[in-house]
XYZ file of N, CA and C in Angstrom:
333
model
N -11.367 9.840 15.383
C -10.031 9.471 15.793
C -9.877 7.956 15.869
N -10.920 7.294 16.366
C -10.875 5.838 16.473
C -10.831 5.211 15.081
N -11.567 5.780 14.141
C -11.559 5.249 12.771
C -10.178 5.385 12.146
N -9.488 6.499 12.419
C -8.143 6.694 11.889
C -7.167 5.664 12.455
N -7.218 5.449 13.769
C -6.320 4.476 14.397
C -6.625 3.065 13.906
N -7.892 2.746 13.730
C -8.275 1.431 13.221
C -7.766 1.230 11.790
N -7.885 2.255 10.960
C -7.399 2.176 9.579
C -5.878 2.022 9.554
N -5.186 2.725 10.455
C -3.737 2.630 10.557
C -3.330 1.222 10.996
N -4.067 0.651 11.938
C -3.790 -0.709 12.390
C -4.002 -1.713 11.262
N -5.053 -1.552 10.496
C -5.325 -2.441 9.370
C -4.211 -2.338 8.330
N -3.773 -1.126 8.029
C -2.683 -0.950 7.066
C -1.392 -1.552 7.592
N -1.131 -1.399 8.878
C 0.075 -1.977 9.474
C 0.056 -3.494 9.375
N -1.067 -4.106 9.672
C -1.183 -5.562 9.570
C -0.998 -6.003 8.122
N -1.573 -5.248 7.197
C -1.433 -5.596 5.771
C 0.022 -5.501 5.323
N 0.754 -4.503 5.792
C 2.168 -4.367 5.419
C 2.988 -5.494 6.044
N 2.674 -5.888 7.273
C 3.378 -7.011 7.912
C 3.152 -8.298 7.129
N 1.912 -8.534 6.724
C 1.605 -9.734 5.938
C 2.366 -9.705 4.610
N 2.387 -8.561 3.953
C 3.115 -8.444 2.687
C 4.609 -8.654 2.893
N 5.151 -8.143 4.004
C 6.582 -8.311 4.268
C 6.936 -9.768 4.531
N 6.004 -10.522 5.103
C 6.279 -11.934 5.359
C 6.043 -12.804 4.131
N 5.149 -12.399 3.250
C 4.838 -13.214 2.076
C 5.726 -12.902 0.872
N 6.096 -11.650 0.694
C 6.870 -11.230 -0.476
C 8.337 -11.082 -0.045
N 9.246 -11.819 -0.667
C 10.641 -11.820 -0.211
C 11.361 -10.466 -0.265
N 11.033 -9.571 -1.153
C 11.785 -8.331 -1.291
C 11.286 -7.166 -0.453
N 10.271 -7.386 0.382
C 9.737 -6.318 1.228
C 10.172 -6.606 2.660
N 10.711 -5.571 3.313
C 11.153 -5.773 4.690
C 11.213 -4.480 5.460
N 11.433 -4.613 6.748
C 11.538 -3.457 7.626
C 12.486 -3.812 8.761
N 13.135 -2.804 9.298
C 14.056 -2.989 10.417
C 13.461 -2.343 11.662
N 12.603 -3.055 12.327
C 12.015 -2.560 13.565
C 10.581 -2.102 13.390
N 9.896 -2.052 14.526
C 8.490 -1.686 14.516
C 8.277 -0.214 14.230
N 9.254 0.616 14.571
C 9.126 2.043 14.281
C 9.055 2.304 12.790
N 9.898 1.613 12.036
C 9.875 1.759 10.582
C 8.568 1.235 10.009
N 8.085 0.144 10.562
C 6.818 -0.424 10.089
C 5.655 0.523 10.354
N 5.596 1.069 11.559
C 4.508 1.990 11.886
C 4.605 3.276 11.072
N 5.828 3.766 10.877
C 6.015 4.960 10.058
C 5.641 4.725 8.607
N 6.030 3.562 8.077
C 5.707 3.242 6.684
C 4.201 3.091 6.488
N 3.543 2.426 7.426
C 2.093 2.248 7.269
C 1.353 3.568 7.451
N 1.836 4.439 8.338
C 1.217 5.754 8.498
C 1.387 6.589 7.242
N 2.611 6.612 6.707
C 2.863 7.369 5.485
C 2.087 6.793 4.302
N 2.000 5.479 4.216
C 1.225 4.852 3.142
C -0.249 5.228 3.243
N -0.769 5.276 4.448
C -2.164 5.685 4.633
C -2.396 7.139 4.260
N -1.463 8.010 4.620
C -1.596 9.428 4.271
C -1.496 9.624 2.766
N -0.541 8.945 2.141
C -0.389 9.055 0.685
C -1.621 8.498 -0.023
N -2.141 7.385 0.473
C -3.340 6.809 -0.143
C -4.554 7.716 0.024
N -4.579 8.501 1.084
C -5.721 9.380 1.317
C -5.662 10.651 0.474
N -4.457 11.177 0.224
C -4.354 12.477 -0.430
C -3.822 12.424 -1.863
N -2.799 11.628 -2.109
C -2.163 11.621 -3.438
C -2.820 10.607 -4.372
N -3.185 9.441 -3.851
C -3.748 8.378 -4.695
C -5.006 8.808 -5.456
N -5.957 9.521 -4.838
C -7.141 9.932 -5.618
C -6.796 10.828 -6.808
N -5.824 11.696 -6.634
C -5.405 12.561 -7.745
C -4.777 11.724 -8.852
N -3.923 10.773 -8.472
C -3.298 9.912 -9.478
C -4.326 9.045 -10.199
N -5.314 8.567 -9.468
C -6.370 7.769 -10.100
C -7.170 8.599 -11.098
N -7.443 9.831 -10.734
C -8.178 10.710 -11.644
C -7.365 11.013 -12.895
N -6.083 11.298 -12.722
C -5.238 11.620 -13.876
C -4.986 10.415 -14.783
N -4.972 9.228 -14.201
C -4.696 8.030 -15.000
C -5.962 7.261 -15.376
N -7.097 7.901 -15.290
C -8.365 7.232 -15.582
C -8.410 6.558 -16.962
N -7.890 7.177 -18.029
C -7.901 6.472 -19.321
C -7.092 5.170 -19.305
N -5.947 5.168 -18.611
C -5.149 3.942 -18.517
C -5.870 2.874 -17.699
N -6.577 3.308 -16.679
C -7.328 2.360 -15.861
C -8.434 1.710 -16.681
N -9.106 2.483 -17.515
C -10.173 1.941 -18.365
C -9.600 0.969 -19.392
N -8.502 1.358 -20.048
C -7.911 0.509 -21.094
C -7.404 -0.808 -20.522
N -6.812 -0.760 -19.328
C -6.262 -1.981 -18.731
C -7.264 -2.708 -17.839
N -8.499 -2.256 -17.838
C -9.570 -2.859 -17.052
C -9.226 -2.913 -15.562
N -8.614 -1.857 -15.055
C -8.350 -1.732 -13.637
C -6.992 -2.197 -13.163
N -6.233 -2.869 -14.012
C -4.927 -3.377 -13.594
C -3.957 -2.234 -13.307
N -4.137 -1.100 -13.965
C -3.240 0.029 -13.746
C -3.342 0.579 -12.327
N -4.425 0.289 -11.630
C -4.543 0.697 -10.227
C -3.452 0.028 -9.396
N -3.135 -1.229 -9.708
C -2.069 -1.918 -8.990
C -0.712 -1.307 -9.305
N -0.542 -0.787 -10.511
C 0.702 -0.092 -10.865
C 0.829 1.174 -10.020
N -0.239 1.909 -9.878
C -0.224 3.114 -9.050
C 0.076 2.753 -7.595
N -0.562 1.703 -7.087
C -0.300 1.266 -5.716
C 1.151 0.839 -5.537
N 1.704 0.169 -6.537
C 3.104 -0.262 -6.463
C 4.041 0.938 -6.447
N 3.759 1.935 -7.265
C 4.601 3.132 -7.286
C 4.511 3.893 -5.964
N 3.346 3.922 -5.364
C 3.209 4.576 -4.065
C 3.942 3.795 -2.973
N 3.926 2.477 -3.058
C 4.676 1.660 -2.102
C 6.179 1.883 -2.273
N 6.634 2.005 -3.505
C 8.043 2.330 -3.752
C 8.394 3.710 -3.206
N 7.482 4.662 -3.347
C 7.711 5.998 -2.804
C 7.870 5.951 -1.290
N 7.025 5.176 -0.626
C 7.123 5.037 0.828
C 8.457 4.409 1.207
N 8.915 3.434 0.432
C 10.194 2.798 0.753
C 11.367 3.762 0.572
N 11.228 4.744 -0.309
C 12.280 5.751 -0.477
C 12.244 6.789 0.639
N 11.084 7.043 1.215
C 10.942 8.082 2.225
C 11.183 7.588 3.652
N 10.892 6.337 3.923
C 11.084 5.775 5.265
C 12.400 4.999 5.261
N 13.367 5.406 6.092
C 14.718 4.841 6.004
C 14.821 3.333 6.230
N 14.143 2.773 7.204
C 14.319 1.355 7.518
C 13.242 0.456 6.923
N 12.493 0.960 5.981
C 11.494 0.171 5.253
C 11.985 0.061 3.820
N 12.050 -1.147 3.287
C 12.616 -1.301 1.952
C 11.792 -2.240 1.084
N 11.775 -1.911 -0.191
C 11.129 -2.712 -1.225
C 12.168 -2.894 -2.327
N 12.383 -4.126 -2.767
C 13.482 -4.445 -3.672
C 13.344 -3.813 -5.056
N 12.166 -3.789 -5.614
C 11.992 -3.255 -6.962
C 10.528 -3.137 -7.324
N 10.290 -2.826 -8.606
C 8.919 -2.578 -9.034
C 8.042 -3.814 -8.900
N 8.518 -4.963 -9.385
C 7.665 -6.152 -9.358
C 7.411 -6.628 -7.929
N 8.392 -6.441 -7.071
C 8.168 -6.741 -5.661
C 7.092 -5.820 -5.100
N 7.173 -4.540 -5.443
C 6.165 -3.578 -4.999
C 4.806 -3.895 -5.613
N 4.789 -4.355 -6.864
C 3.530 -4.687 -7.536
C 2.807 -5.811 -6.800
N 3.533 -6.895 -6.523
C 2.899 -8.013 -5.827
C 2.623 -7.672 -4.365
N 3.473 -6.855 -3.768
C 3.220 -6.381 -2.411
C 1.973 -5.519 -2.342
N 1.761 -4.687 -3.355
C 0.561 -3.847 -3.402
C -0.696 -4.702 -3.529
N -0.599 -5.786 -4.282
C -1.748 -6.695 -4.393
C -2.054 -7.328 -3.041
N -1.018 -7.795 -2.350
C -1.216 -8.427 -1.041
C -1.770 -7.409 -0.043
N -1.193 -6.206 -0.022
C -1.661 -5.173 0.908
C -3.117 -4.812 0.614
N -3.468 -4.705 -0.657
C -4.857 -4.379 -1.019
C -5.817 -5.474 -0.569
N -5.457 -6.722 -0.817
C -6.336 -7.832 -0.432
C -6.490 -7.933 1.073
N -5.387 -7.857 1.800
C -5.459 -7.974 3.258
C -6.232 -6.801 3.849
N -5.991 -5.590 3.341
C -6.731 -4.422 3.830
C -8.219 -4.552 3.553
N -8.547 -5.052 2.367
C -9.953 -5.225 2.020
C -10.624 -6.257 2.932
N -9.946 -7.370 3.175
C -10.509 -8.415 4.027
C -10.679 -7.922 5.461
N -9.643 -7.264 6.001
C -9.739 -6.768 7.373
C -10.761 -5.651 7.504
N -10.851 -4.790 6.494
C -11.838 -3.703 6.544
C -13.259 -4.233 6.498
N -13.466 -5.372 5.860
C -14.822 -5.932 5.797
C -15.287 -6.430 7.171
N -14.343 -6.772 8.058
C -14.714 -7.195 9.397
C -15.077 -6.013 10.299
N -14.495 -4.856 10.009
C -14.729 -3.686 10.855
C -15.583 -2.717 10.122
């Protein structure tokens, strides 16, 4: 349970950093932020592995860059499902996914 809450906190911090660095990502209140980060964590745990497996040839051909496309599409999906969390478009989601991945990786290395 503690590992889940810690992972949720790391994802929340990563989304906050992305929202402050990338102009097209935003949220209206902490409830939307917590809901978006929770949903993003659940989607990353259950749907992302299936998408990675299905898109494995594209990942090989693009030398891993297609993983960021998958992350961007999942971030766009979260913005469609959570009412007060918004992402302006694909490229905003693409760069936001890069920021979220980097911040999550850095914070996870500390814990």
